[in-house]
Amino acid sequence: MNHPLDLPALHANLRDEGFAFVTAQVMRTLLHGEALDDWDAFADSWNDLSPDTYLAASGRHRRRRYATFAAEREGEIRRQPAQPHFQSRNYNHLQGDIQRWFDPILPALADGASLHRILDFCRDFFGSLAPAAKHWHIETHQFRIEARRGEDGEPTPEGVHRDGVDYVLVLLIDRQNIASGTTTIHAPDRHELGSFTLTRPLDAALVDDARVFHGVTAVTPLDPDKPAHRDVLVVTFRGVTGDLPP
């Protein structure tokens, strides 16, 4: 992009490359930082995530909460009743073809200013790239990846993958006492197209999931005697072109 705040250029970047890295400074401007008036409580909520028991069953560790939303091209974005997260094995060989129930994102935060501003931005941004989509199914994931002495944290334990949606936002919330955690983007034949590391709160990755694969390298503690984690918000958008059932 020639100008980081040029939205048409950002759209073109995603169309041409299938992904874009957006710095925290630019992302704060795009989100109208003053609208994130519950940000401190929102970011602090990553300290209250529940263990991912499905992943623990395979000897790996992370914490998460989850919520779904529905949206039209304009108007209110509505939080949906609790439902499981499901991916086919075509997209997640590690945990595909099962319904996974996770503790919900806390209601005060799911209905709060920061999350809704993020979702509003995504709906408008992704919507301009997909004019045929009349409705959006939105999934939001709070993730904390922990690293310990002798045990790396795995942000993407399924490896380089697609999520089986249309678009993905990965937004860094916090990282403490970790090294690496580099995002890599790959073509369908798996050769690498680019890489970058989210290091500052609000650093973001925007991904056209239908076109490219993505992964994140393992994180290791800088000081193995201190807590080490990587906190991200992952938002996925899947468009619906027809009418929804009544």
Coordinates of C-alpha atoms in Angstrom, one line a residue:
M1 CA 0.0 0.0 0.0
N2 CA 1.3 3.5 -0.8
H3 CA -0.8 5.0 2.0
P4 CA -1.6 2.9 5.1
L5 CA -5.0 4.6 5.6
D6 CA -6.1 4.3 2.0
L7 CA -9.0 1.8 2.3
P8 CA -9.3 1.2 -1.4
A9 CA -5.5 0.4 -1.4
L10 CA -6.0 -2.0 1.5
H11 CA -8.9 -3.7 -0.4
A12 CA -6.7 -4.0 -3.5
N13 CA -3.9 -5.5 -1.4
L14 CA -6.2 -8.2 0.0
R15 CA -7.6 -8.9 -3.5
D16 CA -4.2 -9.0 -5.1
E17 CA -2.2 -10.9 -2.5
G18 CA -4.9 -12.7 -0.5
F19 CA -3.7 -11.2 2.8
A20 CA -2.5 -7.9 4.5
F21 CA -0.6 -7.0 7.6
V22 CA -1.9 -3.9 9.3
T23 CA 0.2 -2.2 12.0
A24 CA -1.3 -1.3 15.3
Q25 CA -1.1 2.4 14.5
V26 CA -3.1 2.0 11.3
M27 CA -5.5 -0.4 12.9
R28 CA -6.3 2.0 15.7
T29 CA -7.1 4.6 13.2
L30 CA -9.3 2.3 11.2
L31 CA -11.2 1.2 14.3
H32 CA -11.5 4.9 15.5
G33 CA -9.6 4.2 18.7
E34 CA -11.8 6.5 20.7
A35 CA -14.7 4.1 20.1
L36 CA -12.8 1.3 22.0
D37 CA -13.9 2.8 25.3
D38 CA -14.0 -0.6 27.1
W39 CA -10.7 -1.7 25.7
D40 CA -9.0 -2.2 29.1
A41 CA -11.7 -4.5 30.4
F42 CA -11.9 -6.2 27.0
A43 CA -8.1 -7.0 27.0
D44 CA -8.1 -7.9 30.7
S45 CA -10.8 -10.6 29.9
W46 CA -8.1 -12.8 28.4
N47 CA -7.0 -13.5 32.0
D48 CA -10.4 -15.3 32.4
L49 CA -10.4 -17.8 29.6
S50 CA -11.2 -21.4 30.1
P51 CA -8.9 -24.3 29.1
D52 CA -9.6 -25.8 25.7
T53 CA -10.3 -29.4 26.9
Y54 CA -10.5 -30.7 23.3
L55 CA -7.0 -29.6 22.6
A56 CA -5.8 -30.8 26.0
A57 CA -6.9 -34.3 25.0
S58 CA -4.1 -34.3 22.3
G59 CA -1.5 -33.2 24.8
R60 CA -1.6 -29.5 23.8
H61 CA -2.6 -26.5 25.8
R62 CA -4.5 -23.2 25.2
R63 CA -7.4 -21.2 26.7
R64 CA -10.3 -19.8 24.8
R65 CA -13.9 -18.4 24.8
Y66 CA -16.2 -18.2 21.8
A67 CA -19.3 -16.4 20.5
T68 CA -21.2 -16.2 17.2
F69 CA -23.0 -13.3 15.6
A70 CA -25.2 -12.6 12.6
A71 CA -25.2 -9.5 10.4
E72 CA -26.7 -8.1 7.3
R73 CA -24.8 -5.7 5.0
E74 CA -26.1 -2.8 7.1
G75 CA -27.7 -2.5 10.5
E76 CA -27.2 -4.2 13.9
I77 CA -24.8 -7.1 14.4
R78 CA -26.7 -9.6 16.6
R79 CA -25.2 -12.0 19.1
Q80 CA -26.5 -15.5 18.6
P81 CA -27.6 -18.2 21.1
A82 CA -24.8 -20.5 22.3
Q83 CA -23.8 -23.0 19.6
P84 CA -20.8 -25.3 19.0
H85 CA -17.9 -24.5 16.8
F86 CA -17.6 -27.0 13.9
Q87 CA -15.0 -27.5 11.2
S88 CA -14.8 -30.3 8.7
R89 CA -11.8 -32.6 8.7
N90 CA -11.0 -31.1 5.3
Y91 CA -10.0 -27.9 7.2
N92 CA -8.9 -29.2 10.6
H93 CA -7.3 -32.7 10.5
L94 CA -6.7 -32.5 14.2
Q95 CA -10.2 -31.7 15.5
G96 CA -12.4 -31.7 12.5
D97 CA -15.9 -33.3 12.1
I98 CA -16.8 -32.8 15.8
Q99 CA -18.9 -30.2 17.5
R100 CA -16.8 -28.3 20.0
W101 CA -18.5 -26.4 22.8
F102 CA -16.6 -23.6 24.5
D103 CA -17.4 -21.3 27.3
P104 CA -19.0 -18.1 25.9
I105 CA -17.4 -14.7 25.6
L106 CA -18.6 -12.9 28.7
P107 CA -21.9 -11.0 27.8
A108 CA -20.7 -7.6 28.9
L109 CA -17.8 -7.9 26.5
A110 CA -19.7 -9.6 23.7
D111 CA -22.1 -6.7 23.7
G112 CA -19.4 -4.1 24.5
A113 CA -18.0 -1.3 22.5
S114 CA -14.6 -2.7 21.5
L115 CA -15.9 -6.0 20.1
H116 CA -18.7 -4.4 18.2
R117 CA -16.5 -1.8 16.7
I118 CA -14.1 -4.5 15.5
L119 CA -17.1 -6.5 14.1
D120 CA -18.5 -3.3 12.4
F121 CA -15.2 -2.7 10.8
C122 CA -14.9 -6.2 9.5
R123 CA -18.4 -6.3 8.2
D124 CA -17.9 -3.1 6.2
F125 CA -14.4 -4.0 5.0
F126 CA -15.1 -7.6 4.0
G127 CA -18.5 -6.7 2.7
S128 CA -17.0 -4.3 0.2
L129 CA -15.0 -7.2 -1.2
A130 CA -18.0 -9.5 -1.4
P131 CA -21.0 -7.5 -2.7
A132 CA -23.0 -10.7 -3.3
A133 CA -23.1 -11.6 0.4
K134 CA -26.4 -10.5 1.8
H135 CA -25.8 -11.9 5.3
W136 CA -22.8 -12.9 7.4
H137 CA -22.2 -15.7 9.9
I138 CA -19.5 -14.4 12.3
E139 CA -17.5 -16.4 14.7
T140 CA -15.3 -14.8 17.3
H141 CA -12.6 -16.6 19.3
Q142 CA -10.6 -15.4 22.2
F143 CA -7.3 -17.4 22.3
R144 CA -4.5 -17.5 24.9
I145 CA -1.5 -19.6 23.9
E146 CA 0.7 -20.3 26.8
A147 CA 4.4 -21.4 26.7
R148 CA 6.2 -23.1 29.5
R149 CA 9.7 -24.3 30.3
G150 CA 10.4 -27.1 27.8
E151 CA 7.0 -26.8 26.3
D152 CA 6.4 -24.4 23.3
G153 CA 3.0 -22.9 22.8
E154 CA 1.3 -23.8 19.5
P155 CA -1.0 -21.0 18.1
T156 CA -2.0 -23.3 15.2
P157 CA -1.5 -26.9 16.3
E158 CA -3.3 -28.1 13.1
G159 CA -0.4 -26.6 11.1
V160 CA -0.7 -24.4 8.0
H161 CA -4.4 -24.4 7.2
R162 CA -7.5 -22.7 6.0
D163 CA -10.5 -22.1 8.3
G164 CA -13.2 -22.9 5.7
V165 CA -14.7 -19.4 5.8
D166 CA -14.5 -16.4 3.5
Y167 CA -12.4 -13.9 5.5
V168 CA -10.4 -13.9 8.7
L169 CA -9.1 -11.1 11.1
V170 CA -6.4 -12.0 13.6
L171 CA -6.0 -9.1 16.1
L172 CA -3.2 -9.1 18.7
I173 CA -4.4 -8.3 22.1
D174 CA -1.2 -8.9 24.1
R175 CA 2.0 -10.9 24.2
Q176 CA 4.1 -11.4 27.2
N177 CA 7.6 -13.0 27.6
I178 CA 7.5 -14.9 24.3
A179 CA 9.7 -15.2 21.2
S180 CA 8.5 -16.0 17.7
G181 CA 4.8 -16.5 16.9
T182 CA 5.4 -15.5 13.3
T183 CA 2.4 -15.6 10.9
T184 CA 3.1 -17.3 7.6
I185 CA 0.9 -17.1 4.5
H186 CA 1.0 -19.8 1.9
A187 CA -0.4 -20.4 -1.6
P188 CA -2.6 -23.5 -2.2
D189 CA 0.6 -25.4 -3.2
R190 CA 1.9 -24.5 0.2
H191 CA 4.8 -22.3 -0.9
E192 CA 5.2 -19.3 1.3
L193 CA 3.9 -15.9 0.1
G194 CA 4.9 -13.8 3.1
S195 CA 5.4 -13.6 6.8
F196 CA 5.1 -11.1 9.7
T197 CA 5.0 -11.1 13.4
L198 CA 2.2 -9.5 15.4
T199 CA 4.1 -7.7 18.2
R200 CA 2.0 -4.7 19.4
P201 CA -1.6 -4.7 20.7
L202 CA -3.9 -4.1 17.6
D203 CA -1.4 -5.4 15.1
A204 CA -3.6 -7.3 12.7
A205 CA -3.7 -9.8 9.9
L206 CA -6.5 -9.8 7.3
V207 CA -6.8 -13.0 5.3
D208 CA -8.8 -14.1 2.3
D209 CA -9.4 -17.6 3.5
A210 CA -10.6 -18.9 0.2
R211 CA -7.4 -18.0 -1.5
V212 CA -4.5 -18.6 0.9
F213 CA -3.5 -20.8 3.8
H214 CA -2.1 -19.4 7.1
G215 CA -0.2 -20.7 10.1
V216 CA 1.7 -19.3 13.1
T217 CA 5.0 -20.6 14.4
A218 CA 5.3 -21.9 17.9
V219 CA 6.0 -19.5 20.8
T220 CA 8.7 -20.0 23.4
P221 CA 9.2 -18.2 26.7
L222 CA 12.0 -15.7 26.8
D223 CA 12.4 -16.3 30.6
P224 CA 11.2 -19.9 31.4
D225 CA 10.7 -18.9 35.0
K226 CA 8.0 -16.3 34.2
P227 CA 4.5 -16.7 32.7
A228 CA 4.5 -16.4 28.9
H229 CA 1.5 -16.1 26.6
R230 CA 0.2 -14.8 23.3
D231 CA -3.4 -13.4 23.3
V232 CA -5.3 -12.9 20.1
L233 CA -8.9 -12.3 18.9
V234 CA -9.7 -14.3 15.8
V235 CA -12.9 -13.2 13.9
T236 CA -14.1 -15.2 10.9
F237 CA -16.8 -14.1 8.3
R238 CA -18.7 -16.5 6.1
G239 CA -21.1 -14.9 3.6
V240 CA -24.6 -16.1 2.8
T241 CA -25.9 -15.0 -0.6
G242 CA -29.5 -16.2 -0.4
D243 CA -32.3 -15.3 2.0
L244 CA -32.1 -16.7 5.5
P245 CA -35.0 -19.0 6.7
P246 CA -37.8 -17.1 8.5

